[in-house]
Coordinates of N, CA and C in Angstrom, one line a residue:
Chain A
X1 N 0.4 -1.3 0.2 CA 0.0 -0.1 0.1 C 1.2 1.4 0.1
X2 N -0.1 2.3 -0.8 CA 1.3 3.8 -1.0 C 0.7 4.3 0.4
X3 N 1.7 5.1 0.4 CA 2.3 5.9 2.1 C 3.2 6.4 2.5
X4 N 3.0 7.0 3.8 CA 4.5 7.5 3.9 C 4.8 7.0 5.3
X5 N 6.1 7.1 5.5 CA 6.6 6.1 6.9 C 7.6 6.9 7.7
X6 N 7.7 6.8 8.4 CA 8.2 7.6 9.5 C 9.4 7.1 10.3
X7 N 10.5 7.3 10.3 CA 11.1 6.0 11.2 C 11.9 7.2 12.4
X8 N 12.4 6.7 13.8 CA 11.8 5.6 14.5 C 10.7 6.5 14.5
X9 N 9.6 5.6 15.9 CA 8.3 6.4 16.3 C 8.8 6.9 17.7
X10 N 9.6 6.2 18.3 CA 10.1 7.2 19.3 C 11.4 7.3 19.4
X11 N 12.2 8.3 20.3 CA 14.2 8.5 20.2 C 13.9 9.1 20.9
X12 N 14.8 8.9 21.4 CA 15.4 9.4 22.6 C 16.9 10.2 22.6
X13 N 17.1 11.2 23.0 CA 18.4 11.6 22.9 C 19.3 12.6 23.6
X14 N 20.8 12.5 23.8 CA 21.4 13.2 25.4 C 21.9 14.3 24.6
X15 N 21.2 15.4 25.3 CA 21.8 16.9 24.0 C 23.1 16.8 24.2
X16 N 23.3 18.0 23.2 CA 24.1 18.0 22.5 C 24.4 16.9 21.2
X17 N 24.2 16.2 21.0 CA 23.8 14.8 20.0 C 23.2 15.7 18.9
X18 N 23.4 15.4 18.1 CA 22.4 15.1 16.3 C 21.6 14.1 16.7
X19 N 20.2 14.2 15.6 CA 19.4 13.6 15.3 C 18.9 12.6 14.2
X20 N 19.2 11.9 13.4 CA 18.1 12.4 12.1 C 16.8 11.0 12.0
X21 N 16.3 11.6 11.4 CA 14.5 11.5 11.1 C 14.5 11.5 10.0
X22 N 13.7 9.8 9.7 CA 13.8 9.5 8.8 C 11.9 9.6 7.9
X23 N 12.0 10.1 6.5 CA 10.7 10.1 6.1 C 10.7 9.7 4.9
X24 N 10.2 8.7 4.4 CA 9.8 8.1 2.9 C 8.2 8.0 2.9
X25 N 8.4 8.0 1.1 CA 7.3 7.9 0.6 C 6.9 7.7 -0.7
X26 N 5.4 6.6 -0.9 CA 5.5 5.8 -2.0 C 4.6 6.1 -2.7
X27 N 4.4 7.4 -2.8 CA 3.0 7.7 -3.3 C 3.5 8.4 -4.8
X28 N 4.6 9.0 -5.6 CA 5.0 9.2 -6.1 C 4.8 11.3 -6.2
X29 N 5.1 11.5 -4.8 CA 3.8 13.0 -4.6 C 5.4 13.9 -4.7
X30 N 5.6 15.1 -5.2 CA 6.9 15.3 -5.4 C 6.7 16.9 -4.2
X31 N 6.5 17.2 -3.5 CA 6.3 18.0 -2.7 C 5.9 17.2 -1.2
X32 N 7.5 17.3 -0.1 CA 7.5 17.1 0.9 C 7.7 18.3 2.2
X33 N 7.3 17.5 3.4 CA 7.1 19.3 5.1 C 7.8 18.2 5.7
X34 N 7.7 19.4 6.6 CA 8.9 18.4 7.8 C 7.9 19.8 8.4
X35 N 7.0 19.3 9.5 CA 6.1 20.1 11.0 C 7.1 19.6 12.6
X36 N 6.9 20.1 13.3 CA 6.7 19.9 14.1 C 5.9 20.5 14.9
X37 N 5.5 20.2 16.2 CA 4.3 20.2 17.2 C 4.3 19.6 18.6
X38 N 4.4 20.9 19.4 CA 4.3 20.8 20.9 C 3.1 20.4 21.4
X39 N 3.6 20.1 22.5 CA 1.5 19.7 23.5 C 1.0 20.7 23.2
X40 N -0.3 20.6 22.8 CA -1.6 21.9 23.0 C -0.7 23.1 21.7
X41 N -0.4 22.3 21.0 CA -0.3 22.9 20.0 C -0.3 22.9 18.2
X42 N -0.4 24.2 17.5 CA -0.9 23.5 16.3 C 0.7 23.1 15.6
X43 N 0.4 22.6 14.3 CA 1.7 22.3 13.3 C 2.2 23.7 13.2
X44 N 4.3 23.8 13.1 CA 4.1 25.0 12.8 C 5.5 24.5 11.9
X45 N 5.9 24.7 10.5 CA 6.8 24.5 9.5 C 8.2 24.9 9.4
X46 N 9.3 23.3 9.5 CA 10.1 23.7 9.2 C 10.6 24.1 8.5
X47 N 10.7 22.8 7.3 CA 11.3 23.3 6.1 C 10.3 22.0 5.1
X48 N 10.5 22.5 3.3 CA 9.3 22.1 2.6 C 10.4 22.3 1.2
X49 N 10.2 20.8 0.5 CA 10.5 20.9 -0.7 C 9.4 20.9 -1.9
X50 N 9.5 21.2 -2.7 CA 8.6 21.2 -3.4 C 9.7 20.0 -4.5
X51 N 10.7 19.6 -5.0 CA 11.3 18.9 -6.2 C 13.1 18.3 -5.4
X52 N 13.1 17.5 -6.2 CA 14.2 16.7 -5.1 C 15.6 17.9 -5.4
X53 N 16.6 17.6 -4.8 CA 17.8 18.5 -4.9 C 17.2 20.2 -4.6
X54 N 16.4 20.7 -4.0 CA 15.6 21.8 -3.7 C 15.3 21.7 -2.2
X55 N 15.4 23.0 -1.7 CA 14.0 22.8 -0.5 C 14.1 24.3 0.2
X56 N 13.0 24.8 1.3 CA 12.9 25.9 1.5 C 13.0 26.3 2.6
X57 N 13.4 27.1 3.6 CA 13.4 27.4 5.6 C 11.6 27.9 5.7
X58 N 11.4 26.7 6.3 CA 10.1 27.2 7.1 C 10.2 28.2 8.4
X59 N 9.3 28.1 8.8 CA 8.7 29.7 9.8 C 10.2 29.3 11.6
X60 N 10.5 28.1 11.3 CA 11.7 28.2 12.4 C 12.2 26.8 12.0
X61 N 13.7 26.7 10.7 CA 14.4 26.2 10.5 C 15.5 26.1 11.4
X62 N 16.0 27.4 12.4 CA 17.2 26.9 13.2 C 17.5 25.9 13.6
X63 N 18.3 25.1 13.6 CA 18.6 24.2 14.7 C 18.3 23.2 13.6
X64 N 17.8 23.3 12.6 CA 17.3 21.8 11.9 C 17.5 21.6 10.2
X65 N 18.1 20.6 10.4 CA 18.7 20.8 8.7 C 17.8 19.5 7.7
X66 N 17.8 19.2 6.4 CA 17.3 18.8 5.2 C 17.9 18.8 4.4
X67 N 17.4 17.1 3.2 CA 18.3 17.1 2.3 C 17.2 16.1 1.7
X68 N 17.5 16.4 0.1 CA 16.1 16.1 -1.0 C 17.0 15.6 -2.4
X69 N 17.7 13.9 -1.9 CA 18.5 13.9 -3.4 C 17.8 12.6 -3.7
X70 N 16.8 12.1 -3.1 CA 16.1 11.6 -3.7 C 13.9 11.3 -3.6
X71 N 13.4 11.2 -4.5 CA 11.9 11.8 -4.9 C 11.0 11.4 -3.0
X72 N 11.7 10.5 -3.3 CA 11.4 9.0 -2.3 C 11.9 9.9 -0.5
X73 N 12.5 10.1 -0.8 CA 13.4 10.5 0.4 C 13.3 11.8 1.1
X74 N 13.1 12.7 2.3 CA 13.1 13.4 2.7 C 13.7 13.2 4.6
X75 N 15.0 13.5 4.3 CA 14.7 13.0 6.3 C 15.3 14.4 6.7
X76 N 14.8 14.2 8.1 CA 15.3 15.7 9.2 C 16.8 15.5 10.3
X77 N 17.4 16.4 9.9 CA 18.6 16.4 11.2 C 18.5 17.0 12.7
X78 N 18.1 17.0 13.9 CA 17.7 18.0 14.2 C 19.0 18.2 15.0
X79 N 20.2 19.4 15.3 CA 21.0 19.6 14.8 C 21.2 19.9 16.8
X80 N 22.4 20.0 17.2 CA 23.0 20.4 18.8 C 22.4 21.7 18.9
X81 N 22.4 22.6 17.7 CA 21.8 23.9 17.7 C 20.4 24.6 17.9
X82 N 20.1 22.9 17.4 CA 18.3 23.3 18.5 C 18.4 23.2 19.7
X83 N 17.8 24.5 20.6 CA 17.1 24.6 22.0 C 16.5 23.8 22.6
X84 N 15.4 23.4 22.3 CA 14.2 22.9 22.8 C 13.9 22.0 21.2
X85 N 14.5 20.6 21.6 CA 14.2 19.6 20.3 C 13.1 18.8 20.9
X86 N 13.0 19.0 22.2 CA 11.7 17.4 22.4 C 10.0 18.3 22.3
X87 N 10.1 17.3 20.8 CA 9.0 17.6 20.1 C 8.1 16.4 19.3
X88 N 7.1 16.8 18.6 CA 6.2 15.3 17.9 C 7.4 15.9 16.6
X89 N 7.2 15.2 15.7 CA 7.8 15.5 14.6 C 6.5 15.0 13.5
X90 N 6.1 15.5 11.9 CA 5.1 14.8 11.3 C 6.2 16.0 9.7
X91 N 5.6 14.4 9.3 CA 6.2 14.9 8.4 C 4.9 14.2 6.9
X92 N 4.6 15.5 5.8 CA 4.0 14.7 4.7 C 4.5 15.3 3.8
X93 N 3.5 14.8 2.5 CA 3.8 15.0 1.4 C 2.2 15.4 0.7
X94 N 2.9 15.6 -1.3 CA 1.6 16.0 -1.7 C 1.8 15.6 -3.4
X95 N 1.0 16.2 -4.0 CA 1.9 15.9 -5.9 C 0.9 17.3 -6.0
X96 N 1.8 18.3 -5.5 CA 0.9 19.6 -6.7 C 0.7 19.4 -7.5
X97 N -0.5 20.1 -7.8 CA -1.6 20.3 -9.7 C -1.7 19.5 -9.8
X98 N -1.9 17.8 -9.2 CA -2.8 16.6 -10.1 C -4.0 17.0 -9.7
X99 N -4.5 16.5 -10.9 CA -6.4 16.5 -11.4 C -6.2 16.2 -11.2
X100 N -7.8 17.4 -10.1 CA -8.5 17.4 -8.4 C -8.0 17.1 -7.5
X101 N -6.4 18.0 -7.8 CA -6.4 17.9 -6.5 C -6.9 18.6 -5.5
X102 N -7.5 17.5 -3.9 CA -8.0 18.4 -2.7 C -6.9 19.5 -1.8
X103 N -5.9 19.4 -2.0 CA -5.4 19.7 -1.5 C -4.4 18.9 -0.2
X104 N -5.4 17.9 0.0 CA -5.2 16.6 0.9 C -3.5 16.5 1.1
X105 N -2.5 16.4 2.5 CA -1.5 16.4 2.8 C -1.7 15.9 3.6
X106 N -0.9 14.6 3.3 CA -0.8 13.3 3.1 C -0.2 13.0 4.7
X107 N -0.2 12.4 6.0 CA 0.9 12.9 6.9 C 1.2 10.7 7.2
X108 N 2.5 11.4 7.7 CA 3.3 9.7 8.3 C 2.4 10.1 9.6
X109 N 2.9 8.8 10.4 CA 2.5 9.1 11.7 C 3.4 9.7 12.5
X110 N 4.2 10.3 12.8 CA 5.0 11.1 13.6 C 6.0 10.3 13.9
X111 N 7.3 11.2 14.0 CA 8.4 10.4 15.5 C 8.3 11.7 16.4
X112 N 8.4 11.1 17.9 CA 8.5 12.2 19.1 C 10.1 11.7 19.9
X113 N 10.3 13.1 19.7 CA 12.0 12.7 20.1 C 11.6 13.5 21.2
X114 N 12.8 12.8 22.2 CA 12.9 13.5 23.7 C 14.5 13.4 24.2
X115 N 14.4 14.4 24.3 CA 15.8 15.3 24.5 C 15.6 14.5 26.2
X116 N 17.1 14.3 26.5 CA 17.1 13.4 28.0 C 18.1 14.7 28.5
Chain B
X1 N 3.3 37.7 5.0 CA 3.7 36.7 5.7 C 2.6 36.1 6.2
X2 N 2.4 35.3 6.5 CA 0.6 34.3 6.9 C 1.0 34.4 8.2
X3 N -0.8 34.7 9.1 CA -1.1 34.3 10.1 C -2.4 33.7 10.6
X4 N -2.6 33.0 11.1 CA -3.9 31.8 11.0 C -4.2 32.4 12.8
X5 N -5.5 32.4 13.0 CA -6.2 32.6 14.8 C -7.7 31.8 14.2
X6 N -7.8 31.1 15.6 CA -9.0 30.3 15.5 C -8.8 30.2 16.6
X7 N -10.0 30.1 17.7 CA -10.4 29.6 19.2 C -9.4 28.1 20.1
X8 N -9.0 29.1 20.8 CA -7.8 28.1 21.0 C -9.2 26.7 21.9
X9 N -10.1 27.3 22.6 CA -11.0 25.6 23.0 C -12.3 26.0 23.1
X10 N -12.9 25.0 22.8 CA -14.9 25.2 22.9 C -15.5 23.8 23.4
X11 N -16.3 23.7 23.7 CA -17.4 22.4 24.2 C -18.7 22.8 23.6
X12 N -19.3 21.6 23.2 CA -20.8 21.7 22.9 C -20.8 20.0 23.6
X13 N -22.3 20.2 23.4 CA -23.1 18.8 23.8 C -23.3 17.7 22.6
X14 N -23.4 16.3 23.1 CA -23.2 15.7 22.3 C -24.9 15.6 21.5
X15 N -24.9 15.7 19.9 CA -26.2 15.8 18.8 C -26.4 17.1 18.7
X16 N -25.2 18.4 19.4 CA -25.9 19.6 19.0 C -24.9 20.0 17.9
X17 N -24.6 21.0 17.3 CA -24.4 21.5 16.1 C -22.5 22.9 17.1
X18 N -22.1 22.7 16.3 CA -20.8 23.7 16.9 C -19.9 24.3 15.4
X19 N -19.5 24.9 15.5 CA -18.9 25.6 14.5 C -17.6 26.6 14.7
X20 N -16.5 26.4 14.4 CA -14.9 26.3 14.7 C -14.9 27.7 13.8
X21 N -14.8 28.5 14.2 CA -14.4 29.3 13.2 C -13.1 30.2 13.0
X22 N -12.1 30.6 12.0 CA -10.6 30.8 11.3 C -10.7 31.6 10.9
X23 N -10.1 32.9 10.9 CA -9.2 34.1 9.8 C -7.6 34.2 9.6
X24 N -7.8 34.5 8.6 CA -6.2 34.9 7.6 C -5.9 36.1 7.3
X25 N -4.8 36.2 7.1 CA -3.9 36.8 6.7 C -2.4 35.5 6.0
X26 N -2.9 36.0 4.4 CA -1.9 35.4 3.9 C -1.9 36.1 2.6
X27 N -0.2 35.9 1.9 CA -0.5 36.7 0.5 C -0.4 35.3 -0.5
X28 N -0.7 35.6 -1.5 CA -1.4 34.3 -2.6 C -2.0 33.1 -2.3
X29 N -3.1 33.7 -1.8 CA -3.8 32.4 -1.5 C -4.5 31.4 -2.3
X30 N -4.1 30.1 -2.0 CA -4.1 29.4 -3.2 C -4.7 27.9 -1.7
X31 N -5.7 28.0 -1.0 CA -6.5 27.2 -0.7 C -6.6 27.1 0.6
X32 N -7.7 26.8 1.6 CA -7.5 26.5 3.2 C -8.3 25.2 3.4
X33 N -7.6 25.0 4.1 CA -8.4 23.5 4.2 C -8.3 23.3 6.0
X34 N -9.0 22.1 6.4 CA -9.5 21.4 7.6 C -8.8 20.2 8.0
X35 N -8.5 20.2 9.4 CA -7.7 18.5 9.8 C -8.5 18.9 11.0
X36 N -8.5 17.2 11.4 CA -8.8 17.3 12.7 C -7.9 16.4 13.2
X37 N -7.3 16.4 14.3 CA -6.3 15.8 14.9 C -6.6 14.9 16.9
X38 N -6.3 13.7 16.7 CA -6.6 13.5 17.9 C -5.1 13.2 18.4
X39 N -5.2 13.6 19.9 CA -4.4 12.8 20.7 C -3.1 12.2 20.4
X40 N -2.2 12.1 20.2 CA -1.2 12.2 19.6 C -0.6 11.3 18.4
X41 N -1.9 11.6 17.3 CA -2.4 10.9 16.2 C -1.5 12.3 14.8
X42 N -1.4 11.7 13.7 CA -1.1 12.7 12.8 C -2.2 13.0 12.6
X43 N -2.9 14.4 12.0 CA -4.0 15.1 11.6 C -4.8 14.3 10.2
X44 N -6.1 14.4 9.9 CA -6.8 13.8 9.0 C -7.3 14.8 8.5
X45 N -7.3 14.8 6.9 CA -8.1 15.5 6.2 C -9.5 15.8 6.4
X46 N -9.6 17.0 6.6 CA -11.4 16.7 6.2 C -12.1 17.4 5.4
X47 N -11.8 18.9 5.2 CA -12.5 19.4 3.9 C -11.1 20.4 3.2
X48 N -11.5 20.8 2.2 CA -10.7 22.1 1.0 C -11.7 23.0 0.5
X49 N -11.6 24.2 0.9 CA -12.1 24.8 -0.4 C -10.7 26.2 -0.9
X50 N -11.6 27.0 -1.8 CA -10.4 27.0 -2.8 C -11.2 29.3 -3.1
X51 N -12.6 27.8 -3.5 CA -13.6 29.6 -4.1 C -14.3 29.4 -2.8
X52 N -15.1 30.5 -2.5 CA -16.1 31.5 -1.8 C -17.3 30.3 -1.4
X53 N -17.7 29.6 -0.3 CA -19.5 28.8 -0.3 C -18.6 28.0 0.2
X54 N -20.0 27.7 0.4 CA -20.0 26.4 1.9 C -19.6 25.0 0.5
X55 N -18.7 24.0 1.3 CA -18.7 22.8 1.0 C -19.5 21.6 1.6
X56 N -19.6 21.0 1.7 CA -20.6 20.0 2.8 C -20.1 18.3 2.1
X57 N -19.7 18.0 3.4 CA -19.1 16.3 4.0 C -19.9 15.7 4.6
X58 N -21.4 15.4 4.6 CA -21.8 14.4 5.2 C -22.4 15.9 6.9
X59 N -21.7 15.1 7.9 CA -21.8 15.5 9.0 C -20.8 16.9 9.1
X60 N -19.9 17.4 8.1 CA -19.1 18.3 8.0 C -19.1 19.3 7.1
X61 N -19.2 20.8 7.9 CA -19.5 21.3 6.4 C -18.4 22.8 6.6
X62 N -17.4 23.4 5.5 CA -16.7 24.4 5.5 C -17.0 25.1 4.6
X63 N -17.4 26.8 5.2 CA -17.4 27.1 4.5 C -16.2 28.8 4.7
X64 N -15.8 29.6 2.8 CA -14.8 30.1 3.6 C -15.6 31.6 2.5
X65 N -14.8 32.5 2.9 CA -15.0 34.3 2.1 C -13.1 34.6 2.3
X66 N -12.9 35.0 1.1 CA -11.9 34.8 0.7 C -11.8 36.5 0.8
X67 N -12.8 37.1 0.5 CA -12.5 38.6 1.2 C -12.5 39.4 2.3
X68 N -12.9 38.9 3.2 CA -13.2 38.6 4.8 C -11.6 37.6 5.4
X69 N -11.6 36.7 3.9 CA -10.3 36.1 4.6 C -10.7 35.4 6.0
X70 N -11.9 34.7 6.0 CA -12.3 33.7 7.0 C -12.9 32.5 7.0
X71 N -12.0 31.6 7.4 CA -13.7 30.3 7.2 C -14.5 29.9 8.5
X72 N -14.9 28.6 8.5 CA -15.5 28.2 9.3 C -16.0 26.9 9.2
X73 N -15.5 25.6 9.7 CA -16.3 24.7 10.1 C -16.8 24.5 10.9
X74 N -18.0 23.5 10.1 CA -19.5 23.4 10.7 C -19.4 21.9 11.3
X75 N -19.5 21.2 12.8 CA -19.7 20.0 12.6 C -21.2 20.0 13.3
X76 N -22.1 19.1 13.0 CA -23.1 18.6 13.2 C -24.0 17.2 13.8
X77 N -24.5 17.2 14.4 CA -24.9 15.7 15.2 C -23.4 15.1 15.9
X78 N -23.3 16.5 17.1 CA -22.0 15.7 17.0 C -21.9 14.4 18.1
X79 N -20.8 13.8 18.5 CA -21.1 13.0 18.1 C -19.5 12.3 19.7
X80 N -19.3 11.6 20.6 CA -18.0 12.0 21.6 C -16.9 11.7 20.9
X81 N -17.6 10.6 19.8 CA -15.7 10.7 19.2 C -15.3 12.3 18.6
X82 N -16.3 13.1 18.4 CA -15.6 14.1 17.4 C -14.5 15.1 18.1
X83 N -14.5 14.4 19.5 CA -13.7 15.0 20.5 C -12.7 15.4 20.0
X84 N -11.6 16.5 19.6 CA -10.2 16.3 18.7 C -9.8 17.2 19.1
X85 N -9.3 17.6 18.4 CA -8.4 19.0 17.3 C -8.8 20.1 15.9
X86 N -9.0 20.8 16.0 CA -9.2 20.8 14.6 C -8.3 22.0 14.0
X87 N -7.8 21.9 12.9 CA -6.3 22.3 12.6 C -7.3 23.1 11.1
X88 N -7.5 24.0 11.0 CA -7.3 25.2 10.3 C -5.9 25.5 9.2
X89 N -5.1 25.6 8.2 CA -4.1 25.6 7.7 C -4.6 26.0 6.4
X90 N -3.7 27.2 6.0 CA -3.4 27.9 4.9 C -2.5 27.7 4.0
X91 N -3.0 27.1 2.6 CA -1.8 27.3 1.5 C -1.8 27.9 0.4
X92 N -0.1 28.6 0.1 CA 0.2 30.2 -0.5 C 0.4 28.8 -1.9
X93 N 1.4 29.7 -3.1 CA 1.0 29.2 -4.3 C 2.5 28.5 -4.8
X94 N 3.1 28.7 -3.5 CA 4.0 28.0 -3.5 C 4.4 26.8 -3.3
X95 N 2.9 26.6 -2.7 CA 2.7 25.0 -1.9 C 3.3 25.1 -0.5
X96 N 3.0 26.0 0.4 CA 3.3 26.0 1.6 C 2.2 26.4 2.6
X97 N 2.2 24.8 3.2 CA 0.8 25.1 4.3 C 1.5 25.9 5.4
X98 N 0.2 26.7 5.9 CA 0.9 27.1 7.9 C -0.8 26.8 8.3
X99 N -0.3 26.2 9.4 CA -1.4 25.8 10.4 C -1.5 26.8 11.2
X100 N -3.3 27.1 11.8 CA -3.2 27.9 12.7 C -3.0 26.9 14.5
X101 N -3.0 27.4 15.1 CA -3.0 26.6 16.6 C -3.7 25.6 16.9
X102 N -4.3 25.4 16.2 CA -5.9 24.8 16.5 C -6.8 25.0 17.3
X103 N -7.8 24.7 17.2 CA -9.0 24.7 18.1 C -9.1 23.4 19.2
X104 N -8.8 22.7 20.1 CA -9.7 21.6 20.8 C -10.8 21.2 21.5
X105 N -12.2 20.5 20.9 CA -13.1 20.4 21.1 C -13.0 19.3 22.4
X106 N -14.1 19.2 23.1 CA -14.9 18.6 24.2 C -15.9 18.6 23.5
X107 N -16.1 17.2 23.6 CA -17.8 17.2 23.2 C -18.4 16.2 25.0
X108 N -19.4 16.8 25.2 CA -20.5 16.4 26.9 C -21.3 15.7 26.2
X109 N -21.5 14.4 27.5 CA -22.2 13.3 27.2 C -24.1 14.1 27.5

């Protein structure tokens, strides 16, 4: 079945360590997104990519990095420069401009990162 | 830039109707979306409006007025399972999606 897979689902990290969250999709979608969600809050955009080898910063990109070397993959690295990284991270994708576009973002199940 | 406002929390009774409002400011508007999110889960898509007017889908309807920068989500015949957060999101022409902070809806028996 087609979908978006995020891994790991739960991750613990010590302060000062970098960590990479994986996001893979087999929906043939061009655009991919990373969001951060804190308890009781909405989703805040970290980075998004409309096409391979290109990506743009969202509203809270500081302390994060991404790459888009393949259409299917959009990994997010949480660096030690991110001061408060404990959060729920969501990856999403869409096929922009598709016929009958409903605008629906397809989400992965999320990765919950806790910094100890 | 983009800015989205929606109420933080609402309470309603099972079987009733509730309206969740969303106001937004954006450049290059290219659609408004509503998502439902249960605690600890990913959001699920509810509706999409790009033209003014009402879109109905079962118990859920969504309305858009582009000139006023205003949308609402209407939930009818509320059920206990509708207790969740409801997220309003706006898309611009670069396909950047920005979400509001969400409205937590509590449905009481």
